[in-house]
Amino acid sequence: MDRVEVLAAGDLNLVEVLRHFARSQPAGVVHEEAGIVCFAGSPVWPGPFDNGAFALAPRVGPSEAVVRVIRFFDGLRSGYCVWSAEHHDPGIARAAEEAGLVSMGEGPPQMVLDHRLADAVAPDDVELRPVVDEVTRRDYLAVLADSFTTTQGTPAEVLEGNFGHVDALHGPNVRAVVAYVDGAPVAGAFVLVSHGVAGVQYVGTVGRARGRGLGELVTRWVSNAGFDLGARIAALQASDMGEPIYRRMGYETVSRYSFFMGPPRC
């Protein structure tokens, strides 16, 4: 893929990830019109991966696109985020600010990997298990609760909703893995393949097990699982903590996303 294809495919995969999470939530809604994708998952958390909008290929002007997003979330009365990126039309960002949405500052880099890595090999005291049943699903959620609820404030019920059943973690285009030490789950990651892209998401390591390379281990596992499912590239949106790890693995930054927050309507 050339750079234009990489950016476009990355956007398409990311939107499919956002749809996947919204569809998995008990009251999740996905709405698409005029090239704008609105997704509403959790009623209690306005995070960009849970409630928001992404203008993939808007067939209306930026101001009208933002108006349509606001109208959609007016009916749901939840906070939300409008996505933008360095490679997108800057008019969307300007229109969001003009409509009163609040910039959340510089967002995560979009990082891509263009080749399969050497297989993930666990140390002798670490066991890798794919998520294929209710036990491994609960173990993955336990890792996310420590990684995302404790450190980032993501409510546990949001995570439970995003991965509320095994099919959300293991299916024709999705995989997840958990790393165990002494039988206890300590790290995990998830991947969704679409549009030739392995979208790596929700990489987490519990606090007591950090610094051992387990985040890299599970990221390597899901990245390769994505290539094995037919992806041409892998992609992720890196946190500050994860970015140097992914860069060391071979992921490269190709763009950066940003968010504009819309408040809940009373």
Coordinates of C-alpha atoms in Angstrom, one line a residue:
M1 CA 0.0 0.0 0.0
D2 CA 1.2 3.6 -0.6
R3 CA 0.7 6.2 2.0
V4 CA -2.7 7.4 0.7
E5 CA -4.0 3.8 0.8
V6 CA -2.5 3.2 4.2
L7 CA -4.3 6.2 5.7
A8 CA -7.6 5.5 4.0
A9 CA -7.5 1.8 5.0
G10 CA -6.5 2.7 8.6
D11 CA -9.5 5.0 8.8
L12 CA -11.9 2.3 7.5
N13 CA -10.5 -0.2 10.0
L14 CA -10.7 2.2 12.9
V15 CA -14.3 2.9 12.1
E16 CA -15.1 -0.8 11.9
V17 CA -13.5 -1.1 15.4
L18 CA -15.8 1.7 16.7
R19 CA -18.8 0.0 15.1
H20 CA -17.8 -3.3 16.7
F21 CA -17.7 -1.8 20.2
A22 CA -21.0 0.0 19.8
R23 CA -22.7 -3.1 18.4
S24 CA -21.4 -5.1 21.3
Q25 CA -22.9 -2.8 23.9
P26 CA -26.5 -3.8 25.1
A27 CA -27.9 -0.5 24.0
G28 CA -25.4 0.4 21.3
V29 CA -26.4 2.3 18.2
V30 CA -24.6 2.8 14.9
H31 CA -25.9 5.5 12.5
E32 CA -24.5 6.4 9.1
E33 CA -25.6 9.1 6.7
A34 CA -23.9 11.2 4.0
G35 CA -20.5 9.6 4.7
I36 CA -20.6 10.3 8.4
V37 CA -20.5 7.4 10.9
C38 CA -22.0 8.1 14.4
F39 CA -21.6 5.4 17.1
A40 CA -23.1 5.3 20.6
G41 CA -22.1 2.6 23.0
S42 CA -21.9 3.3 26.7
P43 CA -24.5 5.8 28.1
V44 CA -22.1 6.7 31.0
W45 CA -18.7 7.3 29.3
P46 CA -18.0 9.9 26.6
G47 CA -14.7 8.5 25.5
P48 CA -13.8 8.7 21.8
F49 CA -13.9 4.9 21.4
D50 CA -17.4 4.7 23.0
N51 CA -19.5 7.7 21.8
G52 CA -18.6 9.7 18.8
A53 CA -18.5 10.4 15.1
F54 CA -16.1 9.9 12.3
A55 CA -16.5 11.7 8.9
L56 CA -15.1 9.0 6.6
A57 CA -16.1 10.6 3.3
P58 CA -18.7 13.4 4.1
R59 CA -20.9 14.3 1.2
V60 CA -22.0 17.5 2.9
G61 CA -19.9 20.5 4.1
P62 CA -18.0 20.4 7.4
S63 CA -20.5 22.6 9.2
E64 CA -23.5 20.5 8.1
A65 CA -21.6 17.4 9.0
V66 CA -21.1 18.6 12.6
V67 CA -24.7 19.7 12.8
R68 CA -25.8 16.2 11.9
V69 CA -23.6 14.7 14.6
I70 CA -24.9 17.1 17.2
R71 CA -28.5 16.2 16.1
F72 CA -27.8 12.5 16.5
F73 CA -26.4 12.9 20.0
D74 CA -29.1 15.3 21.1
G75 CA -31.5 12.4 20.9
L76 CA -29.2 10.2 23.1
R77 CA -28.3 12.9 25.6
S78 CA -24.7 11.6 26.0
G79 CA -21.3 13.2 25.7
Y80 CA -19.4 12.3 22.6
C81 CA -16.2 13.0 20.6
V82 CA -15.9 14.0 16.9
W83 CA -12.7 12.5 15.4
S84 CA -10.3 14.4 13.2
A85 CA -6.8 13.7 11.9
E86 CA -3.8 15.4 10.3
H87 CA -4.7 13.7 7.0
H88 CA -8.4 14.8 7.2
D89 CA -10.1 17.9 5.9
P90 CA -9.3 20.6 8.5
G91 CA -12.7 22.0 8.0
I92 CA -14.2 19.4 10.2
A93 CA -12.0 20.5 13.2
R94 CA -12.8 24.1 12.5
A95 CA -16.5 23.4 12.3
A96 CA -16.5 21.4 15.5
E97 CA -14.9 24.3 17.4
E98 CA -17.2 26.8 15.8
A99 CA -20.1 24.7 17.0
G100 CA -18.8 24.9 20.6
L101 CA -17.2 21.5 20.8
V102 CA -14.0 21.5 23.0
S103 CA -10.6 20.4 21.6
M104 CA -9.1 17.7 23.8
G105 CA -5.6 18.6 22.5
E106 CA -3.2 16.5 20.6
G107 CA -4.5 12.9 20.3
P108 CA -2.9 9.6 19.7
P109 CA -0.5 8.8 16.8
Q110 CA -1.7 6.4 14.1
M111 CA 1.1 3.8 13.8
V112 CA 1.4 1.1 11.2
L113 CA 3.4 -2.1 10.7
D114 CA 3.9 -3.4 7.1
H115 CA 5.2 -6.9 7.8
R116 CA 4.6 -9.9 10.0
L117 CA 6.9 -10.1 13.0
A118 CA 8.8 -13.1 14.4
D119 CA 6.4 -15.3 16.4
A120 CA 5.6 -14.3 20.0
V121 CA 7.6 -16.6 22.2
A122 CA 6.7 -16.4 25.9
P123 CA 9.3 -16.8 28.7
D124 CA 9.3 -20.0 30.6
D125 CA 7.1 -18.5 33.4
V126 CA 4.6 -17.0 31.1
E127 CA 1.7 -18.7 29.2
L128 CA -0.2 -17.2 26.3
R129 CA -3.8 -18.3 25.9
P130 CA -6.1 -17.1 23.1
V131 CA -9.5 -15.9 24.3
V132 CA -11.9 -18.6 23.2
D133 CA -14.3 -19.2 26.1
E134 CA -15.9 -17.5 29.1
V135 CA -12.9 -18.1 31.4
T136 CA -10.4 -16.4 29.1
R137 CA -12.9 -13.6 28.4
R138 CA -13.3 -12.8 32.1
D139 CA -9.5 -13.0 32.5
Y140 CA -9.0 -10.5 29.7
L141 CA -11.5 -8.1 31.3
A142 CA -9.7 -8.5 34.6
V143 CA -6.5 -7.2 32.8
L144 CA -8.4 -4.3 31.2
A145 CA -9.9 -3.4 34.6
D146 CA -6.5 -3.0 36.1
S147 CA -5.0 -1.3 33.0
F148 CA -7.8 1.0 31.9
T149 CA -10.2 1.4 34.9
T150 CA -7.5 1.9 37.5
T151 CA -5.1 4.1 35.4
Q152 CA -7.4 5.8 32.9
G153 CA -10.8 5.8 34.7
T154 CA -12.7 3.9 32.0
P155 CA -15.7 2.4 33.9
A156 CA -15.6 -1.4 34.2
E157 CA -19.1 -1.6 32.7
V158 CA -17.9 0.0 29.5
L159 CA -15.2 -2.6 29.1
E160 CA -17.8 -5.4 29.9
G161 CA -20.1 -4.0 27.3
N162 CA -17.4 -3.7 24.6
F163 CA -16.5 -7.4 25.2
G164 CA -19.7 -8.7 26.7
H165 CA -19.5 -12.1 25.0
V166 CA -16.9 -14.4 23.6
D167 CA -18.0 -13.7 20.0
A168 CA -16.8 -10.1 20.4
L169 CA -13.3 -11.5 21.0
H170 CA -13.0 -14.6 18.9
G171 CA -14.6 -14.8 15.4
P172 CA -13.9 -14.7 11.7
N173 CA -12.1 -11.4 11.9
V174 CA -11.3 -10.9 15.6
R175 CA -8.8 -12.4 18.1
A176 CA -7.6 -11.7 21.6
V177 CA -4.9 -13.1 23.8
V178 CA -4.1 -13.2 27.5
A179 CA -0.7 -13.7 29.1
Y180 CA -0.6 -15.5 32.5
V181 CA 2.1 -15.7 35.2
D182 CA 1.6 -18.4 37.8
G183 CA -2.0 -18.9 36.5
A184 CA -3.0 -15.2 37.0
P185 CA -3.9 -13.0 34.0
V186 CA -1.4 -10.2 33.7
A187 CA -1.6 -8.8 30.1
G188 CA -3.8 -9.0 27.0
A189 CA -4.6 -7.5 23.6
F190 CA -7.3 -7.5 20.9
V191 CA -7.2 -7.3 17.1
L192 CA -9.9 -6.7 14.5
V193 CA -9.2 -7.3 10.8
S194 CA -11.0 -5.3 8.1
H195 CA -10.1 -3.5 4.8
G196 CA -6.7 -5.3 4.8
V197 CA -5.8 -3.9 8.2
A198 CA -5.2 -5.6 11.5
G199 CA -6.5 -3.0 14.0
V200 CA -4.7 -3.6 17.4
Q201 CA -6.7 -2.4 20.4
Y202 CA -6.9 -2.6 24.1
V203 CA -3.4 -3.6 24.9
G204 CA -3.0 -3.7 28.7
T205 CA -0.7 -5.0 31.4
V206 CA -1.6 -5.1 35.1
G207 CA 0.5 -2.7 37.3
R208 CA 2.4 -5.4 39.2
A209 CA 3.6 -7.0 35.9
R210 CA 4.8 -4.0 34.0
G211 CA 8.4 -3.7 32.8
R212 CA 8.7 -7.3 31.8
G213 CA 7.9 -6.9 28.1
L214 CA 4.5 -8.5 28.4
G215 CA 2.8 -5.7 26.5
E216 CA 5.1 -6.2 23.6
L217 CA 4.5 -10.0 23.8
V218 CA 0.7 -9.8 23.5
T219 CA 0.9 -7.0 20.9
R220 CA 3.2 -9.2 18.8
W221 CA 0.8 -12.1 19.2
V222 CA -2.3 -10.1 18.0
S223 CA -0.4 -8.3 15.2
N224 CA 0.7 -11.6 13.8
A225 CA -2.8 -13.1 14.3
G226 CA -4.1 -10.2 12.1
F227 CA -1.6 -10.9 9.4
D228 CA -2.5 -14.6 9.5
L229 CA -6.2 -13.6 9.0
G230 CA -5.2 -11.8 5.8
A231 CA -4.2 -8.3 6.8
R232 CA -1.7 -6.4 4.7
I233 CA -0.7 -4.0 7.5
A234 CA -1.3 -3.7 11.2
A235 CA -2.4 -0.4 12.8
L236 CA -2.9 1.0 16.2
Q237 CA -3.5 4.3 18.0
A238 CA -0.7 4.5 20.6
S239 CA -0.8 5.8 24.1
D240 CA 2.2 7.7 25.5
M241 CA 3.2 4.6 27.4
G242 CA 2.9 2.3 24.5
E243 CA 4.4 4.4 21.7
P244 CA 8.1 3.7 22.4
I245 CA 7.3 0.0 22.7
Y246 CA 5.5 -0.1 19.4
R247 CA 8.2 1.9 17.7
R248 CA 10.8 -0.6 18.9
M249 CA 8.7 -3.4 17.4
G250 CA 8.7 -1.7 14.0
Y251 CA 5.5 0.3 14.0
E252 CA 5.9 3.7 12.4
T253 CA 3.8 6.9 12.8
V254 CA 1.9 7.9 9.7
S255 CA -0.6 10.5 11.1
R256 CA -2.3 11.6 14.3
Y257 CA -5.9 11.7 15.5
S258 CA -7.5 14.4 17.6
F259 CA -10.9 14.7 19.3
F260 CA -13.5 17.4 19.9
M261 CA -15.8 16.8 22.8
G262 CA -19.5 17.5 22.8
P263 CA -21.3 17.8 26.1
P264 CA -24.3 15.7 27.0
R265 CA -27.6 17.5 26.3
C266 CA -30.1 17.9 29.1

